XYZ file of C-alpha atoms in Angstrom:
475
model
C -102.559 11.249 26.850
C -103.584 8.110 24.966
C -102.075 7.205 21.623
C -104.505 6.496 18.792
C -104.151 3.626 16.324
C -106.241 1.992 13.631
C -105.071 -1.453 14.777
C -103.349 -2.635 17.958
C -102.018 -6.181 18.083
C -101.537 -7.747 21.518
C -98.736 -10.284 21.200
C -95.650 -10.307 18.986
C -95.406 -13.995 18.121
C -95.833 -15.409 14.592
C -99.525 -14.515 14.445
C -99.133 -11.095 16.062
C -96.107 -9.613 14.367
C -97.199 -10.869 10.955
C -100.703 -9.401 11.468
C -99.156 -6.058 12.457
C -96.875 -5.950 9.416
C -99.630 -6.921 6.988
C -102.012 -4.317 8.448
C -99.295 -1.669 8.089
C -98.684 -2.723 4.487
C -102.384 -2.131 3.865
C -102.063 1.491 4.985
C -103.209 1.309 8.583
C -101.622 3.007 11.601
C -100.536 -0.021 13.645
C -99.050 -0.808 17.049
C -97.868 -4.124 18.443
C -97.536 -4.854 22.169
C -95.299 -7.699 23.332
C -93.890 -8.528 26.762
C -91.175 -11.121 26.010
C -87.829 -10.120 27.519
C -84.293 -11.185 26.689
C -81.716 -11.894 29.399
C -80.933 -8.162 29.641
C -84.573 -7.192 30.033
C -84.864 -5.839 26.501
C -87.596 -6.699 24.005
C -87.601 -10.172 22.468
C -90.527 -10.323 20.023
C -91.323 -13.574 18.273
C -93.309 -15.306 20.982
C -92.915 -18.908 22.059
C -91.886 -19.932 18.536
C -88.832 -17.705 18.378
C -87.832 -17.683 22.042
C -88.568 -21.136 23.466
C -90.071 -23.164 20.633
C -89.589 -23.693 16.912
C -86.418 -21.694 16.345
C -84.242 -22.686 19.326
C -85.279 -26.339 19.110
C -84.234 -26.469 15.452
C -80.885 -24.910 16.359
C -80.267 -27.626 18.963
C -81.470 -30.339 16.589
C -79.001 -29.123 13.965
C -76.082 -29.031 16.411
C -76.855 -32.471 17.812
C -77.257 -33.904 14.315
C -73.808 -32.611 13.343
C -72.404 -34.264 16.466
C -74.047 -37.596 15.667
C -72.843 -37.488 12.060
C -69.274 -36.823 13.196
C -69.456 -39.678 15.702
C -71.285 -42.295 13.665
C -71.465 -41.464 9.983
C -68.395 -39.516 8.849
C -66.290 -42.691 8.662
C -68.411 -44.187 5.889
C -67.616 -41.079 3.826
C -63.885 -41.617 4.365
C -63.651 -38.906 7.017
C -61.802 -40.079 10.112
C -62.421 -37.961 13.178
C -61.046 -38.764 16.620
C -61.884 -37.365 20.036
C -65.166 -35.722 19.077
C -66.753 -33.985 22.059
C -69.700 -31.676 22.621
C -69.395 -28.379 24.452
C -73.008 -27.974 25.573
C -72.461 -24.382 26.714
C -71.271 -23.364 23.244
C -74.152 -25.253 21.619
C -76.635 -23.395 23.822
C -74.849 -20.081 23.173
C -75.220 -20.650 19.423
C -78.911 -21.398 19.953
C -79.280 -18.148 21.900
C -77.525 -16.224 19.119
C -79.919 -17.662 16.538
C -82.866 -16.603 18.714
C -81.492 -13.076 19.064
C -81.043 -12.772 15.293
C -84.739 -13.547 14.905
C -85.749 -11.129 17.709
C -83.721 -8.340 16.123
C -85.096 -9.187 12.700
C -88.670 -8.663 13.878
C -87.805 -5.314 15.475
C -86.202 -4.281 12.176
C -89.331 -5.335 10.272
C -91.472 -3.200 12.597
C -89.317 -0.160 11.814
C -89.296 -0.921 8.105
C -93.097 -1.174 8.019
C -93.677 1.730 10.448
C -95.285 -0.433 13.119
C -95.116 1.208 16.580
C -93.746 -1.274 19.099
C -94.548 -1.202 22.827
C -92.615 -3.440 25.196
C -94.850 -4.694 28.004
C -98.020 -6.596 28.755
C -101.089 -5.470 26.849
C -104.526 -5.625 28.427
C -108.030 -4.307 27.889
C -109.188 -1.391 30.029
C -112.606 -0.542 28.602
C -114.558 0.122 25.464
C -113.814 3.626 24.253
C -115.368 5.899 21.670
C -114.669 4.322 18.311
C -112.834 1.327 19.743
C -111.046 0.106 22.854
C -108.716 1.528 25.473
C -105.689 -0.667 26.162
C -102.986 -0.505 28.807
C -99.335 -1.388 28.291
C -97.718 -2.427 31.573
C -93.959 -2.257 31.188
C -90.976 -0.115 32.045
C -93.088 2.847 30.964
C -96.858 2.490 31.258
C -98.786 3.572 28.171
C -102.428 3.984 27.241
C -103.451 3.187 23.675
C -106.780 3.497 21.907
C -107.481 1.194 18.977
C -110.294 1.075 16.469
C -109.508 -2.611 15.908
C -107.725 -5.052 18.241
C -106.078 -8.331 17.245
C -105.319 -10.644 20.178
C -102.399 -12.970 19.496
C -101.233 -13.911 22.988
C -100.271 -17.487 22.182
C -100.160 -20.415 24.591
C -98.355 -21.787 27.632
C -97.015 -25.255 28.362
C -99.507 -27.518 30.153
C -98.218 -28.860 33.477
C -99.170 -32.195 34.981
C -101.787 -31.747 37.741
C -99.997 -31.354 41.052
C -96.572 -31.233 39.387
C -95.633 -27.643 38.506
C -92.608 -26.807 36.391
C -89.561 -25.804 38.415
C -87.413 -25.505 35.235
C -84.564 -27.212 37.092
C -85.620 -30.848 37.339
C -89.173 -30.771 35.956
C -88.985 -28.895 32.696
C -91.342 -27.314 30.194
C -90.159 -26.615 26.644
C -88.480 -23.504 28.094
C -86.329 -25.374 30.593
C -85.691 -28.177 28.102
C -83.930 -25.680 25.850
C -81.682 -24.469 28.660
C -80.275 -27.753 29.968
C -76.634 -26.947 30.704
C -75.093 -30.425 30.521
C -75.995 -33.767 28.985
C -78.098 -35.652 31.547
C -77.161 -39.279 32.036
C -80.832 -40.227 32.119
C -83.604 -38.084 30.646
C -87.319 -38.738 30.965
C -90.077 -37.250 28.862
C -93.818 -37.415 29.346
C -95.548 -37.081 25.998
C -94.374 -38.405 22.632
C -95.628 -35.496 20.568
C -93.546 -32.994 18.624
C -91.704 -31.488 21.608
C -91.091 -34.851 23.262
C -89.643 -36.462 20.155
C -87.542 -33.454 19.149
C -86.060 -32.811 22.591
C -85.607 -36.530 23.154
C -83.705 -36.729 19.863
C -81.401 -33.822 20.788
C -80.237 -35.312 24.077
C -80.202 -38.926 22.861
C -77.742 -37.891 20.145
C -75.532 -36.252 22.764
C -75.385 -39.389 24.892
C -78.375 -39.306 27.248
C -80.371 -42.444 27.957
C -83.838 -41.253 26.934
C -87.181 -42.748 27.956
C -90.466 -41.323 26.667
C -93.701 -42.161 28.488
C -96.862 -41.789 26.424
C -100.378 -42.202 27.776
C -101.989 -43.094 24.466
C -101.872 -46.723 23.305
C -100.763 -45.755 19.802
C -97.676 -43.864 18.654
C -98.348 -40.513 16.943
C -102.072 -41.084 16.660
C -102.579 -37.988 14.481
C -100.097 -39.286 11.895
C -100.942 -41.756 9.124
C -100.592 -45.181 10.744
C -98.208 -46.586 8.132
C -95.943 -43.542 8.442
C -96.054 -43.616 12.259
C -95.029 -47.280 12.315
C -92.090 -46.558 10.013
C -90.998 -43.656 12.233
C -91.313 -45.765 15.386
C -89.027 -48.426 13.911
C -86.417 -45.771 13.149
C -86.588 -44.294 16.659
C -86.324 -47.768 18.196
C -83.154 -48.446 16.176
C -81.688 -45.145 17.346
C -82.164 -46.061 20.987
C -85.109 -43.848 21.925
C -87.112 -45.876 24.431
C -90.806 -45.138 23.926
C -93.373 -46.716 26.252
C -97.003 -46.466 25.134
C -100.213 -46.805 27.117
C -98.742 -45.739 30.427
C -100.521 -44.082 33.330
C -98.297 -41.636 35.200
C -98.645 -41.550 38.970
C -96.669 -39.727 41.648
C -93.648 -37.684 40.615
C -90.977 -36.861 43.189
C -88.268 -34.275 42.550
C -85.150 -33.859 44.683
C -81.431 -33.189 44.671
C -80.708 -36.517 42.974
C -83.210 -35.972 40.176
C -86.762 -37.066 39.487
C -88.593 -40.303 40.241
C -91.713 -41.116 38.222
C -94.118 -43.822 39.345
C -96.255 -45.163 36.519
C -98.263 -48.146 35.367
C -97.258 -49.686 32.045
C -99.581 -50.942 29.310
C -99.792 -54.348 31.029
C -100.972 -52.748 34.248
C -97.657 -53.370 36.032
C -96.329 -50.800 38.504
C -93.045 -49.245 37.360
C -90.613 -46.574 38.513
C -88.414 -44.429 36.274
C -85.535 -42.519 37.872
C -84.013 -39.750 35.765
C -81.780 -36.710 36.146
C -84.215 -34.432 34.310
C -87.868 -34.757 33.312
C -89.395 -32.881 30.370
C -93.189 -32.652 30.424
C -94.683 -32.138 26.963
C -98.381 -32.948 27.236
C -99.705 -30.081 25.177
C -100.305 -26.376 25.593
C -103.092 -24.141 26.898
C -104.282 -20.796 25.469
C -102.679 -17.790 27.149
C -105.249 -15.228 28.257
C -103.592 -14.461 31.605
C -103.563 -10.746 32.321
C -105.551 -9.864 29.208
C -108.406 -8.523 31.398
C -110.933 -9.988 28.972
C -113.720 -9.621 31.539
C -113.356 -5.834 31.517
C -114.813 -5.685 28.018
C -116.854 -8.916 28.043
C -114.579 -10.864 25.696
C -115.934 -14.409 25.563
C -113.661 -17.369 26.433
C -114.455 -21.077 26.170
C -114.008 -23.759 28.835
C -110.310 -24.174 27.893
C -109.646 -20.468 28.274
C -109.389 -19.974 24.523
C -110.937 -16.896 22.937
C -114.132 -17.791 21.106
C -113.998 -16.812 17.429
C -115.956 -17.539 14.272
C -114.538 -18.837 10.999
C -113.154 -15.356 10.224
C -111.404 -15.023 13.625
C -113.968 -12.474 14.835
C -114.580 -12.568 18.593
C -117.799 -11.846 20.501
C -116.910 -8.128 20.433
C -117.124 -5.816 17.403
C -113.681 -4.779 16.212
C -111.858 -7.444 18.260
C -110.196 -10.373 16.543
C -108.009 -13.242 17.754
C -105.522 -15.536 15.995
C -103.044 -18.341 16.624
C -102.700 -20.557 19.683
C -105.184 -18.504 21.708
C -108.071 -19.653 19.446
C -109.373 -22.965 18.077
C -107.402 -25.023 15.595
C -103.896 -26.468 15.516
C -101.250 -24.708 17.603
C -98.812 -24.155 14.751
C -96.771 -21.026 14.043
C -97.585 -21.055 10.337
C -101.311 -21.421 11.045
C -101.047 -18.328 13.262
C -99.237 -16.419 10.499
C -101.905 -17.258 7.935
C -104.671 -16.166 10.316
C -102.784 -12.947 11.090
C -102.558 -12.062 7.402
C -106.190 -13.000 6.794
C -107.458 -10.844 9.680
C -105.425 -7.813 8.592
C -106.877 -8.175 5.097
C -110.419 -8.577 6.427
C -110.044 -5.384 8.470
C -108.971 -3.656 5.248
C -112.109 -4.904 3.483
C -110.387 -7.685 1.579
C -111.206 -11.384 1.621
C -108.504 -13.050 3.708
C -108.610 -16.825 3.589
C -107.133 -19.739 5.551
C -107.606 -23.313 4.357
C -107.301 -25.568 7.401
C -107.284 -28.632 5.138
C -103.930 -27.698 3.614
C -101.980 -26.692 6.713
C -98.818 -28.828 6.792
C -97.536 -30.535 9.927
C -93.858 -31.313 10.571
C -91.849 -33.136 13.245
C -88.158 -32.244 12.845
C -86.666 -35.482 14.069
C -84.426 -37.738 12.027
C -86.169 -39.067 10.062
C -88.376 -36.027 9.631
C -92.133 -36.569 9.556
C -94.415 -34.299 7.535
C -97.947 -34.494 6.284
C -100.847 -32.545 4.847
C -104.471 -33.516 4.357
C -106.215 -36.614 5.630
C -104.677 -39.876 6.798
C -105.640 -43.306 5.530
C -107.451 -44.096 8.788
C -109.455 -40.843 8.511
C -110.503 -41.667 4.956
C -111.618 -45.133 6.048
C -113.580 -43.680 8.977
C -115.246 -41.158 6.653
C -116.144 -43.852 4.122
C -114.159 -42.181 1.341
C -113.103 -44.410 -1.544
C -109.398 -43.799 -2.140
C -106.256 -45.085 -3.822
C -102.872 -45.180 -2.105
C -99.361 -45.090 -3.513
C -96.027 -45.309 -1.674
C -92.394 -45.034 -2.671
C -89.441 -45.821 -0.363
C -86.389 -43.570 -0.098
C -84.382 -46.804 -0.286
C -85.008 -46.676 -4.051
C -84.148 -42.979 -4.411
C -80.693 -42.158 -5.832
C -80.245 -38.898 -3.940
C -81.201 -40.542 -0.628
C -78.584 -43.234 -1.279
C -75.960 -40.587 -1.988
C -76.923 -38.786 1.229
C -76.641 -42.041 3.136
C -80.167 -41.628 4.510
C -82.674 -44.027 2.953
C -85.084 -44.330 5.878
C -88.769 -43.880 5.193
C -91.144 -43.248 2.320
C -93.557 -40.885 0.591
C -97.233 -41.824 0.594
C -100.011 -40.388 -1.587
C -103.739 -40.777 -0.978
C -106.060 -39.844 -3.843
C -109.793 -39.990 -4.499
C -110.643 -43.305 -6.176
C -112.897 -41.644 -8.765
C -111.469 -38.172 -9.402
C -107.793 -38.835 -8.487
C -107.753 -35.576 -6.473
C -104.987 -35.650 -3.863
C -106.540 -36.078 -0.406
C -103.382 -36.419 1.655
C -99.617 -36.730 1.397
C -97.512 -38.249 4.173
C -93.729 -38.394 4.357
C -91.222 -39.911 6.745
C -87.618 -39.486 5.715
C -84.884 -36.989 4.875
C -85.978 -33.351 4.366
C -89.667 -34.207 4.669
C -90.234 -30.665 5.968
C -89.180 -29.252 2.593
C -90.746 -31.931 0.408
C -94.221 -31.441 1.885
C -94.570 -27.972 0.334
C -95.085 -29.441 -3.133
C -98.015 -31.419 -1.763
C -99.504 -28.317 -0.108
C -99.351 -26.389 -3.390
C -100.846 -29.314 -5.285
C -103.731 -29.677 -2.844
C -104.436 -25.923 -2.813
C -104.926 -26.128 -6.570
C -106.913 -29.382 -6.239
C -104.361 -31.278 -8.285
C -104.638 -34.965 -9.025
C -101.977 -37.560 -8.313
C -101.602 -37.813 -12.085
C -100.699 -34.112 -12.215
C -97.712 -34.691 -9.912
C -96.808 -37.884 -11.743
C -96.616 -35.928 -15.024
C -94.432 -33.099 -13.687
C -90.707 -33.332 -14.407
C -88.676 -33.524 -11.182
C -84.928 -32.872 -11.109
C -82.633 -35.902 -11.015
C -81.155 -36.849 -8.679
C -83.351 -35.292 -6.015
C -85.373 -36.405 -3.030
C -88.414 -34.857 -4.708
C -88.372 -37.691 -7.219
C -89.767 -39.855 -4.427
C -92.815 -37.573 -4.448
C -93.285 -38.096 -8.186
C -92.832 -41.854 -7.812
C -95.358 -42.071 -4.978
C -97.834 -40.235 -7.212
C -97.095 -42.764 -9.953
C -97.632 -45.549 -7.417
C -101.247 -44.443 -6.981
C -101.738 -45.815 -10.519
C -99.362 -48.738 -9.830
C -96.745 -47.595 -12.327
C -93.629 -46.610 -10.414
C -90.533 -46.496 -12.600
C -87.790 -47.055 -10.026
C -89.277 -49.556 -7.592
């Protein structure tokens, strides 16, 4: 006997579980299907973000940052610590505990909002009267019928051609989060978010880290001035980043991994490491969805084709998050999940892609929203720029972390904020003010006129806004 629902969400990651909760809040009878398992085989909703992405990586970054502070920075505060050591097993256990707290929190939210949860893989069976028949393949097989379906199946790590992940020597983000001991030498292919964050974790703990990047520029999506500042900081820390490389044959054995590559000068090189993390992007996850059974249209990348409202080629079927176009960011997926639930309810859900913030949680942190200076130049937009260094910020001095700057880009005629770019302490938190300002189409002058608490890092935001008009007060 099939179970009937107004909405069934396939996937319990940030886009899926948020869509399910919002639809339930709007009075719909909702189910969410998710197949993630914990080590005991129980449900572990939260998707890649919670299980092998955003949450566990931040836990490891926090632990490794504490270790580095104790080793290198406590002394300047008058704190003498001797014999500091890292118990990697305990660090990983703490990370796992943080993940479980988030898994359990989502299950609690489902109960609180009366969302029916089914543990297993969800797939299409056929179109049914008034909707779609879906199968849940798990410990207990279930058949559900939904008037509306939201697909939120996320993405998978992209492997190098001919070099599959073994999660022992050649690691995806999953294996990178489960390394049991500090490798003497660690290699990474890809200097994006995952590469820089995981490289930072193990570099702090004592690994010799080399990052190989195929592109000739560092962090090409980031404002060039900000990227250069970040690169200088990473170089000082000892992260070795080689740009413009072409990776060749990769050999994995008992002694580790050997990577043959050509450097930017065209010279043949070999890198021998204990572990290799491959972070060259992600691919939409439609495996096992049985999209062909109902004629759900996919593009050449395997992503589900949707319009601006996240509607698919089928009536009553929607898709959000990493499995559709747009940036593969957890918060983008959440916003789309909310918007789709509201559209199903007859409301006007909205996602503004121009004000989605980006963050890299390294030290220094890198965060931005809106367009970069190079994008504005390419688009022929007349703009004004203003920067303010954390070196001149009192709170940053007190923290002992004065690396980086805040940069504002504003329209030359209207002064509307077109982009804000930050490299420095707590950039991930500071960027929210810029997102709010841009959502309300604020001008740089608006931020410059707002009173910011003293001493605070946010004063650097105010000063950068003042710098657009060349009238900083503290630099």
